[in-house]
Short mmCIF file of the C-alpha atoms (twelve columns), coordinates in Angstrom:
data_MODEL
# 
_entry.id   MODEL 
# 
loop_
_atom_site.group_PDB 
_atom_site.id 
_atom_site.type_symbol 
_atom_site.label_atom_id 
_atom_site.label_alt_id 
_atom_site.label_comp_id 
_atom_site.label_asym_id 
_atom_site.label_seq_id 
_atom_site.Cartn_x 
_atom_site.Cartn_y 
_atom_site.Cartn_z 
_atom_site.pdbx_PDB_model_num 
ATOM 1   C CA . MET A 1   30.904  17.901  29.790 1 
ATOM 2   C CA . LYS A 2   30.565  19.069  26.199 1 
ATOM 3   C CA . PHE A 3   27.527  21.211  25.439 1 
ATOM 4   C CA . SER A 4   26.349  18.749  22.756 1 
ATOM 5   C CA . THR A 5   26.426  15.878  25.237 1 
ATOM 6   C CA . LEU A 6   24.631  17.923  27.887 1 
ATOM 7   C CA . ALA A 7   22.036  19.083  25.356 1 
ATOM 8   C CA . SER A 8   21.495  15.522  24.189 1 
ATOM 9   C CA . GLY A 9   20.956  14.380  27.773 1 
ATOM 10  C CA . LEU A 10  18.503  17.162  28.466 1 
ATOM 11  C CA . LEU A 11  16.586  16.389  25.298 1 
ATOM 12  C CA . SER A 12  16.442  12.696  26.174 1 
ATOM 13  C CA . ALA A 13  15.135  13.520  29.645 1 
ATOM 14  C CA . ALA A 14  12.596  15.922  28.197 1 
ATOM 15  C CA . GLY A 15  11.521  13.304  25.673 1 
ATOM 16  C CA . LEU A 16  11.065  10.702  28.403 1 
ATOM 17  C CA . ALA A 17  8.977   13.100  30.468 1 
ATOM 18  C CA . PHE A 18  6.915   13.944  27.391 1 
ATOM 19  C CA . ALA A 19  6.342   10.268  26.637 1 
ATOM 20  C CA . GLN A 20  5.009   9.799   30.157 1 
ATOM 21  C CA . GLU A 21  2.165   12.202  29.381 1 
ATOM 22  C CA . ALA A 22  -0.084  9.342   28.382 1 
ATOM 23  C CA . ALA A 23  -2.643  6.851   29.644 1 
ATOM 24  C CA . ASN A 24  -1.838  4.887   32.802 1 
ATOM 25  C CA . GLY A 25  -2.995  1.324   33.207 1 
ATOM 26  C CA . THR A 26  -2.231  -2.344  33.761 1 
ATOM 27  C CA . ILE A 27  -1.470  -5.354  31.573 1 
ATOM 28  C CA . SER A 28  -3.361  -8.655  31.614 1 
ATOM 29  C CA . LYS A 29  -2.498  -11.788 29.656 1 
ATOM 30  C CA . GLY A 30  -5.859  -13.436 30.202 1 
ATOM 31  C CA . PRO A 31  -7.623  -15.711 30.021 1 
ATOM 32  C CA . PHE A 32  -10.201 -13.668 28.115 1 
ATOM 33  C CA . PRO A 33  -13.687 -14.462 26.815 1 
ATOM 34  C CA . PHE A 34  -13.769 -16.064 23.361 1 
ATOM 35  C CA . ASP A 35  -15.953 -13.125 22.286 1 
ATOM 36  C CA . LEU A 36  -13.656 -10.378 23.568 1 
ATOM 37  C CA . ASN A 37  -15.371 -6.984  23.225 1 
ATOM 38  C CA . GLY A 38  -17.544 -8.259  20.401 1 
ATOM 39  C CA . SER A 39  -14.901 -10.050 18.307 1 
ATOM 40  C CA . ASN A 40  -14.718 -13.845 18.189 1 
ATOM 41  C CA . PHE A 41  -12.014 -13.899 15.497 1 
ATOM 42  C CA . THR A 42  -8.989  -16.057 16.361 1 
ATOM 43  C CA . TYR A 43  -5.812  -13.966 16.273 1 
ATOM 44  C CA . PRO A 44  -2.549  -15.446 14.945 1 
ATOM 45  C CA . TRP A 45  -0.639  -14.478 18.109 1 
ATOM 46  C CA . PRO A 46  -1.643  -14.391 21.790 1 
ATOM 47  C CA . VAL A 47  -3.859  -11.451 22.754 1 
ATOM 48  C CA . ASN A 48  -3.076  -9.327  25.798 1 
ATOM 49  C CA . VAL A 49  -5.110  -6.443  27.215 1 
ATOM 50  C CA . PHE A 50  -4.103  -2.997  28.434 1 
ATOM 51  C CA . THR A 51  -6.747  -1.776  30.902 1 
ATOM 52  C CA . PHE A 52  -6.853  1.943   31.616 1 
ATOM 53  C CA . THR A 53  -9.218  4.753   32.513 1 
ATOM 54  C CA . SER A 54  -10.076 7.274   29.824 1 
ATOM 55  C CA . GLN A 55  -12.819 9.895   29.812 1 
ATOM 56  C CA . GLN A 56  -14.027 8.608   33.206 1 
ATOM 57  C CA . GLN A 57  -14.532 5.008   32.107 1 
ATOM 58  C CA . LYS A 58  -12.492 1.830   32.294 1 
ATOM 59  C CA . LEU A 59  -11.433 0.636   28.844 1 
ATOM 60  C CA . GLN A 60  -9.576  -2.316  27.366 1 
ATOM 61  C CA . MET A 61  -7.073  -2.069  24.543 1 
ATOM 62  C CA . ALA A 62  -6.269  -5.460  23.046 1 
ATOM 63  C CA . TYR A 63  -2.863  -6.000  21.484 1 
ATOM 64  C CA . MET A 64  -0.440  -8.644  20.272 1 
ATOM 65  C CA . ASP A 65  3.145   -8.600  21.543 1 
ATOM 66  C CA . ILE A 66  5.446   -10.694 19.351 1 
ATOM 67  C CA . LYS A 67  9.012   -11.497 20.314 1 
ATOM 68  C CA . PRO A 68  11.802  -11.574 17.708 1 
ATOM 69  C CA . THR A 69  12.120  -14.953 16.032 1 
ATOM 70  C CA . CYS A 70  15.861  -14.489 15.491 1 
ATOM 71  C CA . ALA A 71  18.604  -12.633 17.354 1 
ATOM 72  C CA . PRO A 72  16.923  -9.519  18.823 1 
ATOM 73  C CA . ASN A 73  18.092  -6.180  17.452 1 
ATOM 74  C CA . GLY A 74  16.847  -4.326  20.544 1 
ATOM 75  C CA . GLU A 75  14.234  -2.354  18.589 1 
ATOM 76  C CA . THR A 76  10.439  -2.326  18.744 1 
ATOM 77  C CA . ALA A 77  8.072   -1.824  15.814 1 
ATOM 78  C CA . VAL A 78  4.503   -0.700  16.493 1 
ATOM 79  C CA . LEU A 79  1.863   -1.387  13.825 1 
ATOM 80  C CA . LEU A 80  -1.329  0.699   13.663 1 
ATOM 81  C CA . HIS A 81  -4.262  -0.653  11.650 1 
ATOM 82  C CA . GLY A 82  -6.755  1.173   9.437  1 
ATOM 83  C CA . LYS A 83  -10.512 1.594   9.720  1 
ATOM 84  C CA . ASN A 84  -11.585 -1.676  8.083  1 
ATOM 85  C CA . PHE A 85  -8.673  -3.571  9.567  1 
ATOM 86  C CA . CYS A 86  -7.512  -5.108  12.867 1 
ATOM 87  C CA . GLY A 87  -4.140  -6.106  14.260 1 
ATOM 88  C CA . PRO A 88  -4.085  -9.504  12.477 1 
ATOM 89  C CA . THR A 89  -4.180  -7.893  9.025  1 
ATOM 90  C CA . TRP A 90  -0.520  -7.050  9.697  1 
ATOM 91  C CA . ASN A 91  0.382   -10.737 10.079 1 
ATOM 92  C CA . SER A 92  2.781   -11.033 7.118  1 
ATOM 93  C CA . THR A 93  4.482   -7.801  8.223  1 
ATOM 94  C CA . ILE A 94  4.707   -9.074  11.810 1 
ATOM 95  C CA . ILE A 95  6.391   -12.273 10.624 1 
ATOM 96  C CA . ALA A 96  8.911   -10.326 8.532  1 
ATOM 97  C CA . LEU A 97  9.753   -7.817  11.281 1 
ATOM 98  C CA . ALA A 98  10.047  -10.471 13.993 1 
ATOM 99  C CA . GLY A 99  12.250  -12.433 11.610 1 
ATOM 100 C CA . ALA A 100 14.499  -9.381  11.308 1 
ATOM 101 C CA . GLY A 101 14.938  -9.109  15.078 1 
ATOM 102 C CA . TYR A 102 12.193  -6.653  16.009 1 
ATOM 103 C CA . ARG A 103 9.814   -6.922  18.920 1 
ATOM 104 C CA . VAL A 104 6.422   -6.143  17.380 1 
ATOM 105 C CA . ILE A 105 3.395   -4.552  19.089 1 
ATOM 106 C CA . ALA A 106 0.121   -4.627  17.132 1 
ATOM 107 C CA . PRO A 107 -2.776  -3.027  19.044 1 
ATOM 108 C CA . ASP A 108 -6.459  -2.773  18.260 1 
ATOM 109 C CA . GLN A 109 -7.504  0.815   18.891 1 
ATOM 110 C CA . VAL A 110 -10.432 1.581   21.189 1 
ATOM 111 C CA . GLY A 111 -13.609 1.314   19.124 1 
ATOM 112 C CA . TRP A 112 -12.224 -1.463  16.916 1 
ATOM 113 C CA . CYS A 113 -11.971 -5.246  16.860 1 
ATOM 114 C CA . LYS A 114 -11.130 -6.816  20.270 1 
ATOM 115 C CA . SER A 115 -10.846 -3.506  22.137 1 
ATOM 116 C CA . SER A 116 -13.591 -1.731  24.100 1 
ATOM 117 C CA . LYS A 117 -16.585 -0.210  22.286 1 
ATOM 118 C CA . PRO A 118 -17.470 2.645   24.653 1 
ATOM 119 C CA . ASP A 119 -21.027 3.985   24.638 1 
ATOM 120 C CA . ASN A 120 -19.803 7.537   25.139 1 
ATOM 121 C CA . TYR A 121 -16.384 8.551   23.901 1 
ATOM 122 C CA . GLN A 122 -14.863 11.573  22.251 1 
ATOM 123 C CA . PHE A 123 -12.735 10.090  19.504 1 
ATOM 124 C CA . SER A 124 -9.732  12.131  18.428 1 
ATOM 125 C CA . LEU A 125 -6.351  11.303  16.954 1 
ATOM 126 C CA . ASN A 126 -4.736  12.885  20.009 1 
ATOM 127 C CA . GLN A 127 -6.741  10.630  22.343 1 
ATOM 128 C CA . LEU A 128 -5.869  7.480   20.392 1 
ATOM 129 C CA . ALA A 129 -2.191  8.476   20.381 1 
ATOM 130 C CA . TRP A 130 -2.429  9.092   24.145 1 
ATOM 131 C CA . ASN A 131 -3.901  5.620   24.648 1 
ATOM 132 C CA . THR A 132 -1.229  3.960   22.502 1 
ATOM 133 C CA . ARG A 133 1.668   5.776   24.145 1 
ATOM 134 C CA . GLY A 134 0.240   4.713   27.496 1 
ATOM 135 C CA . LEU A 135 0.300   1.074   26.413 1 
ATOM 136 C CA . LEU A 136 3.939   1.396   25.371 1 
ATOM 137 C CA . ASN A 137 4.923   3.154   28.596 1 
ATOM 138 C CA . THR A 138 3.271   0.409   30.645 1 
ATOM 139 C CA . LEU A 139 5.224   -2.200  28.657 1 
ATOM 140 C CA . GLY A 140 8.429   -0.297  29.376 1 
ATOM 141 C CA . ILE A 141 8.963   0.554   25.720 1 
ATOM 142 C CA . GLY A 142 10.641  3.852   24.891 1 
ATOM 143 C CA . ASN A 143 11.560  4.716   21.329 1 
ATOM 144 C CA . ILE A 144 9.875   2.866   18.486 1 
ATOM 145 C CA . THR A 145 9.644   2.402   14.751 1 
ATOM 146 C CA . LEU A 146 6.038   3.363   14.016 1 
ATOM 147 C CA . ILE A 147 4.220   1.870   11.017 1 
ATOM 148 C CA . GLY A 148 0.662   2.964   10.260 1 
ATOM 149 C CA . HIS A 149 -1.756  2.102   7.473  1 
ATOM 150 C CA . SER A 150 -4.819  4.040   6.247  1 
ATOM 151 C CA . VAL A 151 -6.470  5.648   9.295  1 
ATOM 152 C CA . GLY A 152 -3.569  4.132   11.244 1 
ATOM 153 C CA . GLY A 153 -1.264  6.171   9.010  1 
ATOM 154 C CA . MET A 154 -3.198  9.312   9.888  1 
ATOM 155 C CA . LEU A 155 -2.934  8.372   13.564 1 
ATOM 156 C CA . SER A 156 0.796   7.688   13.154 1 
ATOM 157 C CA . THR A 157 1.254   11.196  11.781 1 
ATOM 158 C CA . ARG A 158 -0.438  12.656  14.848 1 
ATOM 159 C CA . PHE A 159 1.560   10.332  17.145 1 
ATOM 160 C CA . ALA A 160 4.814   11.502  15.548 1 
ATOM 161 C CA . LEU A 161 3.776   15.126  16.114 1 
ATOM 162 C CA . GLN A 162 2.569   14.482  19.664 1 
ATOM 163 C CA . TYR A 163 5.537   12.360  20.799 1 
ATOM 164 C CA . PRO A 164 8.333   13.348  18.392 1 
ATOM 165 C CA . SER A 165 11.227  12.343  20.649 1 
ATOM 166 C CA . THR A 166 9.958   8.742   20.880 1 
ATOM 167 C CA . ILE A 167 9.896   7.966   17.142 1 
ATOM 168 C CA . ASP A 168 13.094  6.628   15.595 1 
ATOM 169 C CA . ARG A 169 11.517  5.984   12.188 1 
ATOM 170 C CA . LEU A 170 8.064   6.490   10.746 1 
ATOM 171 C CA . VAL A 171 6.442   4.432   7.974  1 
ATOM 172 C CA . LEU A 172 3.162   5.675   6.496  1 
ATOM 173 C CA . VAL A 173 1.315   3.182   4.297  1 
ATOM 174 C CA . ASP A 174 -1.448  4.617   2.079  1 
ATOM 175 C CA . PRO A 175 -2.475  6.942   4.894  1 
ATOM 176 C CA . VAL A 176 -5.819  8.679   4.635  1 
ATOM 177 C CA . GLY A 177 -5.683  12.410  5.248  1 
ATOM 178 C CA . LEU A 178 -2.910  13.224  2.780  1 
ATOM 179 C CA . GLU A 179 -5.350  15.930  1.705  1 
ATOM 180 C CA . ASP A 180 -7.805  18.100  3.621  1 
ATOM 181 C CA . TYR A 181 -11.162 16.662  2.534  1 
ATOM 182 C CA . VAL A 182 -13.245 19.547  3.864  1 
ATOM 183 C CA . GLU A 183 -10.949 22.105  2.252  1 
ATOM 184 C CA . LYS A 184 -11.425 20.320  -1.071 1 
ATOM 185 C CA . GLY A 185 -15.200 20.585  -0.780 1 
ATOM 186 C CA . VAL A 186 -16.468 17.469  0.992  1 
ATOM 187 C CA . PRO A 187 -19.730 18.514  2.668  1 
ATOM 188 C CA . TYR A 188 -20.244 17.713  6.334  1 
ATOM 189 C CA . VAL A 189 -22.724 14.997  7.256  1 
ATOM 190 C CA . SER A 190 -23.847 14.284  10.800 1 
ATOM 191 C CA . VAL A 191 -22.532 11.494  12.985 1 
ATOM 192 C CA . ASP A 192 -26.075 10.079  12.863 1 
ATOM 193 C CA . ASP A 193 -25.741 9.776   9.088  1 
ATOM 194 C CA . ASP A 194 -22.335 8.131   9.494  1 
ATOM 195 C CA . ILE A 195 -23.811 5.599   11.942 1 
ATOM 196 C CA . ALA A 196 -26.688 4.847   9.542  1 
ATOM 197 C CA . ALA A 197 -24.184 4.197   6.752  1 
ATOM 198 C CA . GLU A 198 -22.247 1.819   9.017  1 
ATOM 199 C CA . ALA A 199 -25.482 -0.010  9.898  1 
ATOM 200 C CA . ALA A 200 -26.088 -0.684  6.195  1 
ATOM 201 C CA . GLN A 201 -22.850 -2.652  5.832  1 
ATOM 202 C CA . ASN A 202 -22.854 -6.418  5.321  1 
ATOM 203 C CA . PHE A 203 -20.432 -9.060  4.069  1 
ATOM 204 C CA . ASP A 204 -21.175 -8.512  0.383  1 
ATOM 205 C CA . ALA A 205 -20.949 -4.724  0.653  1 
ATOM 206 C CA . LEU A 206 -17.676 -4.886  2.563  1 
ATOM 207 C CA . LYS A 207 -16.200 -7.331  0.039  1 
ATOM 208 C CA . ALA A 208 -17.319 -5.256  -2.943 1 
ATOM 209 C CA . TYR A 209 -15.790 -2.090  -1.509 1 
ATOM 210 C CA . GLU A 210 -12.518 -3.772  -0.627 1 
ATOM 211 C CA . GLN A 211 -12.286 -5.484  -4.004 1 
ATOM 212 C CA . GLN A 212 -12.817 -2.233  -5.882 1 
ATOM 213 C CA . ILE A 213 -10.704 0.092   -3.732 1 
ATOM 214 C CA . TYR A 214 -8.162  -1.979  -1.846 1 
ATOM 215 C CA . TYR A 215 -7.357  -4.520  -4.558 1 
ATOM 216 C CA . VAL A 216 -8.047  -2.549  -7.757 1 
ATOM 217 C CA . GLY A 217 -10.899 -4.787  -8.889 1 
ATOM 218 C CA . GLN A 218 -8.966  -8.006  -8.254 1 
ATOM 219 C CA . TRP A 219 -9.771  -10.673 -5.700 1 
ATOM 220 C CA . ASP A 220 -7.822  -13.496 -4.138 1 
ATOM 221 C CA . ASP A 221 -9.442  -16.057 -1.857 1 
ATOM 222 C CA . SER A 222 -6.884  -15.199 0.828  1 
ATOM 223 C CA . TYR A 223 -8.560  -11.779 1.229  1 
ATOM 224 C CA . THR A 224 -11.849 -13.344 2.344  1 
ATOM 225 C CA . ILE A 225 -10.628 -13.961 5.883  1 
ATOM 226 C CA . TRP A 226 -10.266 -10.211 6.456  1 
ATOM 227 C CA . VAL A 227 -13.820 -9.510  5.306  1 
ATOM 228 C CA . THR A 228 -15.023 -12.276 7.614  1 
ATOM 229 C CA . MET A 229 -13.038 -10.823 10.523 1 
ATOM 230 C CA . LEU A 230 -14.619 -7.394  9.993  1 
ATOM 231 C CA . ASN A 231 -18.125 -8.672  9.302  1 
ATOM 232 C CA . ASN A 232 -18.061 -10.649 12.558 1 
ATOM 233 C CA . VAL A 233 -17.562 -7.421  14.500 1 
ATOM 234 C CA . TYR A 234 -20.283 -5.603  12.544 1 
ATOM 235 C CA . PHE A 235 -22.731 -8.355  13.495 1 
ATOM 236 C CA . GLY A 236 -21.166 -9.332  16.820 1 
ATOM 237 C CA . SER A 237 -22.365 -8.962  20.387 1 
ATOM 238 C CA . LYS A 238 -21.261 -5.288  20.521 1 
ATOM 239 C CA . ARG A 239 -22.885 -4.337  17.211 1 
ATOM 240 C CA . THR A 240 -24.764 -1.268  18.480 1 
ATOM 241 C CA . GLN A 241 -21.733 0.232   20.199 1 
ATOM 242 C CA . PHE A 242 -19.450 -0.690  17.296 1 
ATOM 243 C CA . LEU A 243 -21.662 1.037   14.727 1 
ATOM 244 C CA . LYS A 244 -21.718 4.177   16.851 1 
ATOM 245 C CA . ASN A 245 -17.960 4.139   17.340 1 
ATOM 246 C CA . GLN A 246 -17.295 3.630   13.637 1 
ATOM 247 C CA . GLY A 247 -19.608 6.513   12.798 1 
ATOM 248 C CA . GLN A 248 -17.734 8.691   15.274 1 
ATOM 249 C CA . ILE A 249 -14.438 7.611   13.734 1 
ATOM 250 C CA . VAL A 250 -15.554 8.613   10.226 1 
ATOM 251 C CA . ASP A 251 -16.421 12.035  11.658 1 
ATOM 252 C CA . MET A 252 -13.017 12.192  13.374 1 
ATOM 253 C CA . VAL A 253 -11.156 11.490  10.140 1 
ATOM 254 C CA . LEU A 254 -13.180 14.016  8.148  1 
ATOM 255 C CA . THR A 255 -12.741 16.825  10.660 1 
ATOM 256 C CA . SER A 256 -9.188  16.170  11.951 1 
ATOM 257 C CA . SER A 257 -7.041  16.934  8.936  1 
ATOM 258 C CA . GLN A 258 -3.309  16.378  9.358  1 
ATOM 259 C CA . ALA A 259 -2.613  17.636  5.841  1 
ATOM 260 C CA . HIS A 260 -1.278  20.961  7.052  1 
ATOM 261 C CA . TYR A 261 1.277   19.482  9.478  1 
ATOM 262 C CA . PHE A 262 3.487   17.250  7.359  1 
ATOM 263 C CA . GLY A 263 6.216   19.882  7.320  1 
ATOM 264 C CA . ASP A 264 6.420   19.598  11.125 1 
ATOM 265 C CA . ILE A 265 7.341   15.910  11.169 1 
ATOM 266 C CA . VAL A 266 10.909  15.518  12.421 1 
ATOM 267 C CA . SER A 267 11.116  11.718  12.134 1 
ATOM 268 C CA . LYS A 268 12.915  9.960   9.319  1 
ATOM 269 C CA . THR A 269 9.929   8.883   7.203  1 
ATOM 270 C CA . LEU A 270 9.073   6.315   4.545  1 
ATOM 271 C CA . LEU A 271 5.840   7.023   2.659  1 
ATOM 272 C CA . ILE A 272 4.444   4.051   0.731  1 
ATOM 273 C CA . VAL A 273 1.506   4.459   -1.639 1 
ATOM 274 C CA . GLY A 274 -0.313  2.310   -4.142 1 
ATOM 275 C CA . ASP A 275 -0.706  4.517   -7.196 1 
ATOM 276 C CA . GLN A 276 -4.131  2.995   -7.904 1 
ATOM 277 C CA . ASP A 277 -5.431  3.888   -4.427 1 
ATOM 278 C CA . LYS A 278 -8.534  6.114   -4.533 1 
ATOM 279 C CA . VAL A 279 -9.583  6.144   -0.859 1 
ATOM 280 C CA . ALA A 280 -10.992 9.508   0.211  1 
ATOM 281 C CA . ILE A 281 -13.278 10.050  3.182  1 
ATOM 282 C CA . GLY A 282 -16.536 11.632  2.031  1 
ATOM 283 C CA . SER A 283 -16.070 11.085  -1.694 1 
ATOM 284 C CA . ASN A 284 -19.128 8.808   -1.731 1 
ATOM 285 C CA . TRP A 285 -21.428 11.601  -0.544 1 
ATOM 286 C CA . SER A 286 -19.712 14.498  -2.306 1 
ATOM 287 C CA . PRO A 287 -20.883 16.170  -5.524 1 
ATOM 288 C CA . PRO A 288 -19.274 14.524  -8.591 1 
ATOM 289 C CA . GLU A 289 -17.031 17.518  -9.276 1 
ATOM 290 C CA . VAL A 290 -15.651 17.296  -5.713 1 
ATOM 291 C CA . ALA A 291 -15.279 13.507  -5.700 1 
ATOM 292 C CA . ALA A 292 -13.294 13.707  -8.940 1 
ATOM 293 C CA . LYS A 293 -10.594 15.752  -7.172 1 
ATOM 294 C CA . LEU A 294 -10.105 13.345  -4.265 1 
ATOM 295 C CA . GLY A 295 -7.978  10.305  -3.536 1 
ATOM 296 C CA . HIS A 296 -5.304  10.516  -6.228 1 
ATOM 297 C CA . PHE A 297 -2.516  8.829   -4.288 1 
ATOM 298 C CA . ASN A 298 -0.195  8.795   -7.313 1 
ATOM 299 C CA . VAL A 299 -0.229  12.607  -7.100 1 
ATOM 300 C CA . LEU A 300 -0.610  13.005  -3.337 1 
ATOM 301 C CA . GLY A 301 2.334   10.735  -2.525 1 
ATOM 302 C CA . PRO A 302 5.005   12.878  -4.197 1 
ATOM 303 C CA . GLN A 303 3.357   16.098  -2.989 1 
ATOM 304 C CA . VAL A 304 3.276   15.064  0.664  1 
ATOM 305 C CA . CYS A 305 6.721   13.463  0.688  1 
ATOM 306 C CA . ALA A 306 8.139   16.744  -0.613 1 
ATOM 307 C CA . GLU A 307 6.648   18.482  2.451  1 
ATOM 308 C CA . ILE A 308 8.146   16.080  5.024  1 
ATOM 309 C CA . PRO A 309 11.716  17.220  5.801  1 
ATOM 310 C CA . ASP A 310 13.298  13.722  5.759  1 
ATOM 311 C CA . CYS A 311 11.111  11.568  3.519  1 
ATOM 312 C CA . THR A 312 11.614  8.638   1.170  1 
ATOM 313 C CA . LEU A 313 8.749   7.800   -1.201 1 
ATOM 314 C CA . TYR A 314 7.991   4.347   -2.589 1 
ATOM 315 C CA . GLN A 315 5.161   3.936   -5.104 1 
ATOM 316 C CA . PHE A 316 3.593   0.618   -6.142 1 
ATOM 317 C CA . PRO A 317 2.345   1.451   -9.669 1 
ATOM 318 C CA . THR A 318 -0.290  -1.289  -9.926 1 
ATOM 319 C CA . LEU A 319 -1.480  -1.615  -6.312 1 
ATOM 320 C CA . GLY A 320 -4.320  -0.061  -4.359 1 
ATOM 321 C CA . HIS A 321 -4.955  0.716   -0.713 1 
ATOM 322 C CA . ALA A 322 -3.526  -2.356  1.044  1 
ATOM 323 C CA . PRO A 323 -0.104  -3.336  -0.368 1 
ATOM 324 C CA . GLN A 324 0.814   -5.170  2.846  1 
ATOM 325 C CA . ILE A 325 -1.997  -7.634  2.022  1 
ATOM 326 C CA . SER A 326 -2.063  -7.679  -1.780 1 
ATOM 327 C CA . ALA A 327 1.729   -7.884  -2.238 1 
ATOM 328 C CA . PRO A 328 3.132   -8.874  1.181  1 
ATOM 329 C CA . SER A 329 6.576   -10.050 0.032  1 
ATOM 330 C CA . ASN A 330 7.221   -6.942  -2.045 1 
ATOM 331 C CA . PHE A 331 5.871   -4.723  0.717  1 
ATOM 332 C CA . THR A 332 8.002   -6.190  3.508  1 
ATOM 333 C CA . LYS A 333 11.099  -6.058  1.296  1 
ATOM 334 C CA . VAL A 334 10.571  -2.336  0.722  1 
ATOM 335 C CA . VAL A 335 10.087  -1.718  4.449  1 
ATOM 336 C CA . LEU A 336 13.020  -3.838  5.627  1 
ATOM 337 C CA . ASP A 337 15.394  -2.505  2.962  1 
ATOM 338 C CA . TRP A 338 14.612  1.032   4.108  1 
ATOM 339 C CA . LEU A 339 14.882  0.173   7.816  1 
ATOM 340 C CA . ASN A 340 18.262  -1.465  7.152  1 
ATOM 341 C CA . GLU A 341 19.735  1.553   5.362  1 
# 
């Protein structure tokens, strides 16, 4: 046996063993309550649940599992949502990927949407990656194309570092954490303050923020459904737990910088940014001179892509934080063209 073949086999075996270091659980296809874990929003595809034990409590991770709608290409794409998003906000991307032969997995992370809202949980990017890899292992899925947006992009970065041998290709879409917010001067605020800020949210505030930041001051009626989806969780049956979890998640993002690890990513990577994106965790409570330095994705995109060993950068000059929603056809074309290279 040639050394290269033997080495490849050993690496594959090591990668498989590494991938198994993850959550263990079971899959259920329902039926589930209409108000599953505090969300009564109707998803565009059937919802399944991964039940597992984490931090000494039984948790549910809701997800959609979409089969290819044409001849299968044998590959799986996993889509990770952002903070103010849920699995369904990927719907146009799901349709495009399934139409290109991919099996698509779109989970809701613990603390979000139709997944559990634990009263006591230590949120970390490593823990969320552990949970997600456990879901994939239980489904019998090995290597994946991983696509993450916003906080999901930050999580995808950590996933690619934690399980490098399981990522065939990595797509980061306007990921938060392209810069170290604390290093740039964002002052720390307590989780209690984060929870209080979450409690102050309502439909109008969520819409105003999304219109300004995600859609560069523009608004289309088709965006309203995503505000409604989010608002229903904020004021749903798990409101108290959800507010706490979201406050904890803000703290996680602020204090878990991935900005110093981009050079360690070994996956072939596509970084997509909207040049008008200004999202920066903590900019709203930072001094003006600090806030002015944050969230310049038109600058951060080229800087970060230059750090990733195998990176392709695509910039949307006129778009903001959510190109997969504001320009779905253009977005999916960019992604599929790159995946088909």
